[in-house]
mmCIF file of N, CA, C and O in Angstrom:
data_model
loop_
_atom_site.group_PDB
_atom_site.id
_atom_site.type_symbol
_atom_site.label_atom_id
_atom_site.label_comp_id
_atom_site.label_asym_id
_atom_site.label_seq_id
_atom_site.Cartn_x
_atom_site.Cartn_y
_atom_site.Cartn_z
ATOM 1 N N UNK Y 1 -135.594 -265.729 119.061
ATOM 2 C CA UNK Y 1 -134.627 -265.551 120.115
ATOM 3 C C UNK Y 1 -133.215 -265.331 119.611
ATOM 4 O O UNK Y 1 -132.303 -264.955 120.348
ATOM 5 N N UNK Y 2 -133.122 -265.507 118.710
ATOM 6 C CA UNK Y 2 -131.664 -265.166 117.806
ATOM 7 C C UNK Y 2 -131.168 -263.906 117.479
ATOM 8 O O UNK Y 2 -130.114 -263.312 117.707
ATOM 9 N N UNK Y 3 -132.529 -263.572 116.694
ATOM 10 C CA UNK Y 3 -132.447 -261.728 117.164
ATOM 11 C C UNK Y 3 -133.217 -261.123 118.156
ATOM 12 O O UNK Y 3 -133.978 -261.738 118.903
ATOM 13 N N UNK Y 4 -133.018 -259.897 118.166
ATOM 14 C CA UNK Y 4 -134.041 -259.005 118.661
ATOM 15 C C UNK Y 4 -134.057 -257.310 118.171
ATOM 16 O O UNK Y 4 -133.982 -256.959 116.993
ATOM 17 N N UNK Y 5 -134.145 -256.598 119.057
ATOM 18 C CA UNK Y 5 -134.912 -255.306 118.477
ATOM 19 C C UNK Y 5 -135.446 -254.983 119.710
ATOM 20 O O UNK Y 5 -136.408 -255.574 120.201
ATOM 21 N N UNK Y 6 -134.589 -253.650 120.460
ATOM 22 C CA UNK Y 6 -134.630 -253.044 121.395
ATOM 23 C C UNK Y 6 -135.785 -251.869 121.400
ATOM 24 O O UNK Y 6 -136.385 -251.580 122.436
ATOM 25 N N UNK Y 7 -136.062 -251.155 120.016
ATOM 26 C CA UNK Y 7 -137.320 -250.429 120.225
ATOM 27 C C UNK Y 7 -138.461 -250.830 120.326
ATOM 28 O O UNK Y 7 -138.951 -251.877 119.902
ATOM 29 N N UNK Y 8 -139.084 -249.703 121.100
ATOM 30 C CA UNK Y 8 -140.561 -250.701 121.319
ATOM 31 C C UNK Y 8 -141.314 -250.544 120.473
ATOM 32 O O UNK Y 8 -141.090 -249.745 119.563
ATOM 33 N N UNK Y 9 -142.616 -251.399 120.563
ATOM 34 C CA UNK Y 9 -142.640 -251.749 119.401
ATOM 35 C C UNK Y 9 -143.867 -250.290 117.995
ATOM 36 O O UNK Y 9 -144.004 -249.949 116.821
ATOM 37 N N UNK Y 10 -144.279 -250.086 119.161
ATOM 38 C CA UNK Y 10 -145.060 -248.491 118.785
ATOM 39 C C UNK Y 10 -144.258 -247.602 118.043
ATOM 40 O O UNK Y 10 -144.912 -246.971 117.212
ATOM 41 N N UNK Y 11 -143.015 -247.338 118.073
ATOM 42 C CA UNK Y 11 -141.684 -246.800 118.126
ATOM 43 C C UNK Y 11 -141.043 -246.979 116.719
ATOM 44 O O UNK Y 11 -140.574 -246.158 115.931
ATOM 45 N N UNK Y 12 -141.164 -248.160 116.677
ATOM 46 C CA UNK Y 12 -140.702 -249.053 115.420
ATOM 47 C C UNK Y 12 -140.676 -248.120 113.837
ATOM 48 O O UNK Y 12 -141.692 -247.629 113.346
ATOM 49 N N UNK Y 13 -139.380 -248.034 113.262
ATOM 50 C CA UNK Y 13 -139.496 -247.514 111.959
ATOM 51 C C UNK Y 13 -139.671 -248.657 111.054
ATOM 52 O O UNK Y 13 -139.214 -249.763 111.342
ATOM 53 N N UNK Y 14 -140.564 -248.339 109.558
ATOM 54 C CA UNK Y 14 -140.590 -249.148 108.883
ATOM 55 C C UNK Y 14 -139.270 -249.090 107.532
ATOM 56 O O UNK Y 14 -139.136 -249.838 106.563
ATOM 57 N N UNK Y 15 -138.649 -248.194 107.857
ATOM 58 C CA UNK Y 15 -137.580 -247.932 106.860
ATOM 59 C C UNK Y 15 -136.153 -248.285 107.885
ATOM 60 O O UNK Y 15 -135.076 -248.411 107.301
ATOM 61 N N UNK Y 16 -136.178 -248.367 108.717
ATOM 62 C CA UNK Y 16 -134.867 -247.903 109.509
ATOM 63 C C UNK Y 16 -135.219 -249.478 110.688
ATOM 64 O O UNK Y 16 -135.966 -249.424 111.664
ATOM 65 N N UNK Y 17 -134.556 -250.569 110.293
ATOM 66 C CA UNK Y 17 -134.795 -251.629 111.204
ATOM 67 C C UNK Y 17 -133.481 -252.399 111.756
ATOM 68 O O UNK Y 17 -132.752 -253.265 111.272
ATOM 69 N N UNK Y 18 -133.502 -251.790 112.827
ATOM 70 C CA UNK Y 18 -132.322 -251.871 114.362
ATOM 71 C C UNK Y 18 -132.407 -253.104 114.547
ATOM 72 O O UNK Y 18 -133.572 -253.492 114.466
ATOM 73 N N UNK Y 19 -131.499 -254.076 114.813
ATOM 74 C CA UNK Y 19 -131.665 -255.466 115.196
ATOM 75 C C UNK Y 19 -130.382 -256.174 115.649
ATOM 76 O O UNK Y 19 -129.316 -255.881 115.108
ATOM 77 N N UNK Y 20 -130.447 -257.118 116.642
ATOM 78 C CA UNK Y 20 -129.404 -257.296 117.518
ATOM 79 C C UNK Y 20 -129.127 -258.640 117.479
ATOM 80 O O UNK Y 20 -130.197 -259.092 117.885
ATOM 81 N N UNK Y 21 -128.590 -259.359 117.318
ATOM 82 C CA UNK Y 21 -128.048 -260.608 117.627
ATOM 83 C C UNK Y 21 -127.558 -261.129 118.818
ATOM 84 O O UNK Y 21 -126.422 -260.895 119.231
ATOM 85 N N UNK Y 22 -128.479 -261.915 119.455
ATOM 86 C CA UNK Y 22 -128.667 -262.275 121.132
ATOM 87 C C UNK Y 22 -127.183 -262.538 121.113
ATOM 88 O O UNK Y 22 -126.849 -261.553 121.772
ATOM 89 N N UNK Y 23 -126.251 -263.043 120.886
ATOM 90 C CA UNK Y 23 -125.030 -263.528 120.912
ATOM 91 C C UNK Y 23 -123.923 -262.420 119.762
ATOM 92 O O UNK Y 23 -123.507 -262.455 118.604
ATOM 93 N N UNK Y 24 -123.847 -261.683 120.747
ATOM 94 C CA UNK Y 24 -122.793 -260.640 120.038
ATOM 95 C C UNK Y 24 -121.341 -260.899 119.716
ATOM 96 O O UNK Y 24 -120.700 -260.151 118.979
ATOM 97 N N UNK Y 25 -120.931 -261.776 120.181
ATOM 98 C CA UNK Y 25 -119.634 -262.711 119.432
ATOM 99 C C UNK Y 25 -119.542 -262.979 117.936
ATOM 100 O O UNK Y 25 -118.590 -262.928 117.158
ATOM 101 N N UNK Y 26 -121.241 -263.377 117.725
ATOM 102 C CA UNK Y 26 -121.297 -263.452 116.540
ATOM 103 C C UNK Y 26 -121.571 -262.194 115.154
ATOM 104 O O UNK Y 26 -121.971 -262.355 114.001
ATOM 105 N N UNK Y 27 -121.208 -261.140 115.801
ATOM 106 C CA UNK Y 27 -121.396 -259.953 115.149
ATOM 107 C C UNK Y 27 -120.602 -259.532 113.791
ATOM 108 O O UNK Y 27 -121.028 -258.976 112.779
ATOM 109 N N UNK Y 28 -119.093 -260.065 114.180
ATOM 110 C CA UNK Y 28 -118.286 -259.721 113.177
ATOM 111 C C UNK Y 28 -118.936 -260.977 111.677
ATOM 112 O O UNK Y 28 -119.380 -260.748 110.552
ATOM 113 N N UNK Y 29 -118.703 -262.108 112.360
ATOM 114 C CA UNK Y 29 -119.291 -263.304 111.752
ATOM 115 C C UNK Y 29 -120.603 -263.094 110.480
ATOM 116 O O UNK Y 29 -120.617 -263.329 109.271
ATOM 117 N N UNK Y 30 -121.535 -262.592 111.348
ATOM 118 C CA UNK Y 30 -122.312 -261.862 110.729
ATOM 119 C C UNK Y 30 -122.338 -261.084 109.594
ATOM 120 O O UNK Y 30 -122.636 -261.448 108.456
ATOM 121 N N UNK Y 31 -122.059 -260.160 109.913
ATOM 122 C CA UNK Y 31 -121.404 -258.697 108.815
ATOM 123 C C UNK Y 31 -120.482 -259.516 107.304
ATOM 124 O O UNK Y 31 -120.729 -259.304 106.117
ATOM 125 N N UNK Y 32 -119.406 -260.461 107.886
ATOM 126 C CA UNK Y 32 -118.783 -260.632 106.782
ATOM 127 C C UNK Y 32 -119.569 -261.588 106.158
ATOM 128 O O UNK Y 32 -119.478 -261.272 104.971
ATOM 129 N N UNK Y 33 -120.302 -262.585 106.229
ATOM 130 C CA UNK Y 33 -121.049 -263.052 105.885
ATOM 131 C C UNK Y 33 -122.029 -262.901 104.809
ATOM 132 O O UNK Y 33 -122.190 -263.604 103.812
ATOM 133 N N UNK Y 34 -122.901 -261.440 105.348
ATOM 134 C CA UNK Y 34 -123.598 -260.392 104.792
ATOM 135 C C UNK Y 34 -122.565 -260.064 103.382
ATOM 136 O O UNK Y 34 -122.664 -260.388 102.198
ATOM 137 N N UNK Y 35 -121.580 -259.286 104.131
ATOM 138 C CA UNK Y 35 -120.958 -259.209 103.072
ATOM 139 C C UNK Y 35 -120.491 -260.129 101.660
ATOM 140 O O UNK Y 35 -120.341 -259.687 100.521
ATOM 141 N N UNK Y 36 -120.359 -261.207 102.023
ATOM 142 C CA UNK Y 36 -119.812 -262.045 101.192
ATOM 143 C C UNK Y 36 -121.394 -262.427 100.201
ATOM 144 O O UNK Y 36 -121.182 -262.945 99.105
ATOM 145 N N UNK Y 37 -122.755 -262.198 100.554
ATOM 146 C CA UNK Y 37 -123.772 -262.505 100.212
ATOM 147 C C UNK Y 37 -124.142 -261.299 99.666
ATOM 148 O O UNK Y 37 -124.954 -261.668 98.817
ATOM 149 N N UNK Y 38 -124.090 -260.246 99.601
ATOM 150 C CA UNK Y 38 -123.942 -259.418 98.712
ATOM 151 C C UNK Y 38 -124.841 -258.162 99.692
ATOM 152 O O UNK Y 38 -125.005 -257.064 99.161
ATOM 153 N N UNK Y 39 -125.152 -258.297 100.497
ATOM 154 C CA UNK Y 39 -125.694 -257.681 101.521
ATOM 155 C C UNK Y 39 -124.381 -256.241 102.236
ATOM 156 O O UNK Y 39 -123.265 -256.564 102.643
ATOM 157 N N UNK Y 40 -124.801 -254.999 102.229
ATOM 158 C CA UNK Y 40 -123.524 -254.473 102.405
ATOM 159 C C UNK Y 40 -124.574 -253.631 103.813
ATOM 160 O O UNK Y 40 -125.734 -253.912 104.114
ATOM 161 N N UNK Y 41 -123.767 -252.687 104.377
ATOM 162 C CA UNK Y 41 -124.124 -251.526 105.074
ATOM 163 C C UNK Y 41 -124.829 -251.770 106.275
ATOM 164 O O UNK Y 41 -125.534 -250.849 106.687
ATOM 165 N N UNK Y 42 -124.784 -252.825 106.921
ATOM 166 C CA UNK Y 42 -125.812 -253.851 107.920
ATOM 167 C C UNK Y 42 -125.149 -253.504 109.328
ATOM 168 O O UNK Y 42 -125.615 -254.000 110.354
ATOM 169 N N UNK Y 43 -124.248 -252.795 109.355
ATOM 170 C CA UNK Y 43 -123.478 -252.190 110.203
ATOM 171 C C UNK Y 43 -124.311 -251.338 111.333
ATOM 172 O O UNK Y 43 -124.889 -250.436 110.728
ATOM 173 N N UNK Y 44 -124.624 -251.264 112.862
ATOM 174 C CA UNK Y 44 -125.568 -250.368 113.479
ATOM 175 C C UNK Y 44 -124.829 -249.260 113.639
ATOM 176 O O UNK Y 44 -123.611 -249.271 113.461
ATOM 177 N N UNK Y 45 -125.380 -248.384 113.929
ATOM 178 C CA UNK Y 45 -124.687 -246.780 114.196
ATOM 179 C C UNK Y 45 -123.837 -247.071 115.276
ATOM 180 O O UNK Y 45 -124.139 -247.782 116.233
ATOM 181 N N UNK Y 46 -122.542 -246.382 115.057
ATOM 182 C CA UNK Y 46 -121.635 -246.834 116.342
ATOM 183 C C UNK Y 46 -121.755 -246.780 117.852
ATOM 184 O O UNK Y 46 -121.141 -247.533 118.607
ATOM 185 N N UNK Y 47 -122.909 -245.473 118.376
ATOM 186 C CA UNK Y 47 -123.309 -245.331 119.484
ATOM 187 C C UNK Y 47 -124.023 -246.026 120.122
ATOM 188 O O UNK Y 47 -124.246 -245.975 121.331
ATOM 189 N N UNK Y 48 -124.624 -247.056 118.979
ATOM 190 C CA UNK Y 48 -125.945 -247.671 119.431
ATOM 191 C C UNK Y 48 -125.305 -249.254 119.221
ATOM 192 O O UNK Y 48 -125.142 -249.997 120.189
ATOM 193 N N UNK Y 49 -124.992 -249.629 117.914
ATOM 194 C CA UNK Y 49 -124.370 -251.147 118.192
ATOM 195 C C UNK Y 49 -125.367 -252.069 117.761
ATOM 196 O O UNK Y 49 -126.573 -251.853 117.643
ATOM 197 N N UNK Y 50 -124.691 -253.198 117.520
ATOM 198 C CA UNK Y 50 -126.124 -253.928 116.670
ATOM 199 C C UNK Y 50 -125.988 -254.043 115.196
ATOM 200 O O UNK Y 50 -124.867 -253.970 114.693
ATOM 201 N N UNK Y 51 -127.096 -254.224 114.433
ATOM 202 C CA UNK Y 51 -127.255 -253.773 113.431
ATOM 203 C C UNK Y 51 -128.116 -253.231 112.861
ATOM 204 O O UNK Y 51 -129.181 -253.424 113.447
ATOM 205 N N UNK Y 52 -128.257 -252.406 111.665
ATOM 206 C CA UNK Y 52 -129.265 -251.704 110.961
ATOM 207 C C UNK Y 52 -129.225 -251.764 109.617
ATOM 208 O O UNK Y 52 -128.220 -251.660 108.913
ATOM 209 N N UNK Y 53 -131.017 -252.036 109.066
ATOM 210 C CA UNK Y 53 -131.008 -252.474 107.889
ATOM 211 C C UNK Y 53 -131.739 -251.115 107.528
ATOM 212 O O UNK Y 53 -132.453 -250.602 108.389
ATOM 213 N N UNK Y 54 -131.581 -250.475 106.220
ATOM 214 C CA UNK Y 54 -132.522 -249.486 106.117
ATOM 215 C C UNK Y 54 -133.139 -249.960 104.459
ATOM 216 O O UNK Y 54 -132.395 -250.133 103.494
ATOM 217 N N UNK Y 55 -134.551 -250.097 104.433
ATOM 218 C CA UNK Y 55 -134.443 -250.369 103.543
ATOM 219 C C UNK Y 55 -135.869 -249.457 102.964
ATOM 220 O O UNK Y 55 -137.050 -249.805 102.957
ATOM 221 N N UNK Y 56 -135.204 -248.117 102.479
ATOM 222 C CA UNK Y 56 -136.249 -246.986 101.952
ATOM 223 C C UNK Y 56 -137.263 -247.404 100.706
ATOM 224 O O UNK Y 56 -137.337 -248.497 100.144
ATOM 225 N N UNK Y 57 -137.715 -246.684 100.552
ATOM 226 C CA UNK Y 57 -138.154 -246.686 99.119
ATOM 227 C C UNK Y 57 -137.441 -247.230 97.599
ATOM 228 O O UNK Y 57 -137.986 -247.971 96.780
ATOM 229 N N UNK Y 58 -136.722 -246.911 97.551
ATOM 230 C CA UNK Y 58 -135.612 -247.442 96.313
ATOM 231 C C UNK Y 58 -135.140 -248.488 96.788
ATOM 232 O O UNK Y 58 -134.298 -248.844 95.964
ATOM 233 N N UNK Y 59 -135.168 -249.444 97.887
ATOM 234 C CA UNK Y 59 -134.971 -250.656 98.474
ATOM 235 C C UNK Y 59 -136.131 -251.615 97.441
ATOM 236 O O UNK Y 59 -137.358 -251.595 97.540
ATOM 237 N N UNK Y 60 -135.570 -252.158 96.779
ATOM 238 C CA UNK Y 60 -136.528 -253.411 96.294
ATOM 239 C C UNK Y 60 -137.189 -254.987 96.877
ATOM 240 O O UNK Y 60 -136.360 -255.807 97.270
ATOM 241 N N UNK Y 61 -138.485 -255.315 96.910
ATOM 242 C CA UNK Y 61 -138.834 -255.918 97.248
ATOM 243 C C UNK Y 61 -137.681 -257.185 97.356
ATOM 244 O O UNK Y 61 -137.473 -257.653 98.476
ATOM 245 N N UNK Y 62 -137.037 -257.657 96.339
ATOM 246 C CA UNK Y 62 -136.326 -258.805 96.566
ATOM 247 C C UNK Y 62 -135.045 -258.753 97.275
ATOM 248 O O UNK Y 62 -134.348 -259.729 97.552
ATOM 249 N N UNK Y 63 -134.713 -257.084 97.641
ATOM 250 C CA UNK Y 63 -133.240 -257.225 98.536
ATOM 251 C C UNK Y 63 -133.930 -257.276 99.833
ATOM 252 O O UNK Y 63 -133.358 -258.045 100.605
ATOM 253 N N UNK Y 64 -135.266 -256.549 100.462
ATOM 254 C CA UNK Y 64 -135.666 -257.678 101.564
ATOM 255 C C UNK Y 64 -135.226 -259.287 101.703
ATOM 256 O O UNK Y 64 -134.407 -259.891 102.395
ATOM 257 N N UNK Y 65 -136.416 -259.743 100.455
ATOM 258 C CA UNK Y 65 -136.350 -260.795 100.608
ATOM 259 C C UNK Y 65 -134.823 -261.706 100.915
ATOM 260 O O UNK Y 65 -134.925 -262.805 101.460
ATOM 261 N N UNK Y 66 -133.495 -261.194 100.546
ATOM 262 C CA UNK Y 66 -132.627 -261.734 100.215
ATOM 263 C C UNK Y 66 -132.225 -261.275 101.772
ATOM 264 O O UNK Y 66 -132.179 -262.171 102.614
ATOM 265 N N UNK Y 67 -131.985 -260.149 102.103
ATOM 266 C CA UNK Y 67 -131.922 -259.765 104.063
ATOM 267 C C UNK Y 67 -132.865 -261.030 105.064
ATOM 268 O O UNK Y 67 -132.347 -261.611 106.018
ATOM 269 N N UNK Y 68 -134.249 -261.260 104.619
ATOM 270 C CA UNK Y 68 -134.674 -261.927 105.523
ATOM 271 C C UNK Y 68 -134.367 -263.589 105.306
ATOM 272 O O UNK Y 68 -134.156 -264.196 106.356
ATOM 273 N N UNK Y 69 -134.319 -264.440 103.962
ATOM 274 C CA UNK Y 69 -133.595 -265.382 103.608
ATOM 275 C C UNK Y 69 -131.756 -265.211 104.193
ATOM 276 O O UNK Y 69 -131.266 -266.301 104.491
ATOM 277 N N UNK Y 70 -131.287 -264.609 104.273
ATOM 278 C CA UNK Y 70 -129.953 -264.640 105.364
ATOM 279 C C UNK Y 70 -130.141 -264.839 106.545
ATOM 280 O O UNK Y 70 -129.975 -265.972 106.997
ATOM 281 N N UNK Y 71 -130.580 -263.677 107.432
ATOM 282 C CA UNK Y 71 -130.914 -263.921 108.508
ATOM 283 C C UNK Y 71 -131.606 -265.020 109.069
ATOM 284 O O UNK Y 71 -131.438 -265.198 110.275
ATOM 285 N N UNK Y 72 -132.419 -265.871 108.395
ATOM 286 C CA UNK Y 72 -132.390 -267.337 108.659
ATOM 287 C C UNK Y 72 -131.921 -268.292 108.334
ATOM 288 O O UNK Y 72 -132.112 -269.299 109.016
ATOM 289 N N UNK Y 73 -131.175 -268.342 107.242
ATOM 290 C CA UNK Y 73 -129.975 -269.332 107.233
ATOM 291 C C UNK Y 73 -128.664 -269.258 108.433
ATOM 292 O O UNK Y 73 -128.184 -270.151 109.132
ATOM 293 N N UNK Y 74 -128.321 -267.726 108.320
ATOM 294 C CA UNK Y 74 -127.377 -267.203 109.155
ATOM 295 C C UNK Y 74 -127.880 -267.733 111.063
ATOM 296 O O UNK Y 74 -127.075 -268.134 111.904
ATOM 297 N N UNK Y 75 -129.087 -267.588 111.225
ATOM 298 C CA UNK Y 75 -129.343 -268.045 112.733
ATOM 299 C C UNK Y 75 -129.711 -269.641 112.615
ATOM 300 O O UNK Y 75 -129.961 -270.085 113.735
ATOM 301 N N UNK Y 76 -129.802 -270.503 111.714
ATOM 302 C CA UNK Y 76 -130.006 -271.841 111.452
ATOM 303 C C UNK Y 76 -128.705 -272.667 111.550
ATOM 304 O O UNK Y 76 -128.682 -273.886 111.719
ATOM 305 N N UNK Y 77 -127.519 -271.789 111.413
ATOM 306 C CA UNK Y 77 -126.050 -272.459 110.816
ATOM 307 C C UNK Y 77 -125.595 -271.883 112.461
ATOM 308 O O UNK Y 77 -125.111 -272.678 113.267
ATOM 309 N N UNK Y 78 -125.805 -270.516 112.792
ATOM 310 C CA UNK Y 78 -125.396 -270.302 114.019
ATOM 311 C C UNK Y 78 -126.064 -270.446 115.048
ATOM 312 O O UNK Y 78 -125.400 -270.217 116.058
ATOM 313 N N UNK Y 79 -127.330 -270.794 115.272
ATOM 314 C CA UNK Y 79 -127.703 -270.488 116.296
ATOM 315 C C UNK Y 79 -128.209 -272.509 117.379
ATOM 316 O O UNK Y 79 -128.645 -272.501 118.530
#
């Protein structure tokens, strides 16, 4: 409930993952956060809002891991 993810779910890219933070106050919060954790570019496309992780091929298994280890500390401390 902390995040979410407006596409459905058929829809869903496995490289390109849109995700929203139920409490958008906490957006900026977020980002610098990211940032400060070494996490950069988490920023959603400006039309759309949110955020977006893309994490292609040349994305390594452990900068997942280090995106999804944030995002639950980050909704544990905030949420």
């Amino acid at each position: 409930g902390f995040y979410s993810n407006r596409v459905q779910a058929n829809a869903r890219s496995r490289m390109n993952v849109p995700f929203f933070l139920t409490n958008e106050a906490l957006n900026d919060s977020f980002l610098a956060e990211a940032r400060e954790a070494g996490l950069l570019q988490l920023k959603g496309h400006k039309s759309v809002g949110g955020m977006r992780a893309s994490i292609y091929n040349a994305m390594p298994l452990a900068g997942v891991q280090a995106l999804v280890s944030y995002m639950q500390d980050f909704a544990r401390r905030h949420g």
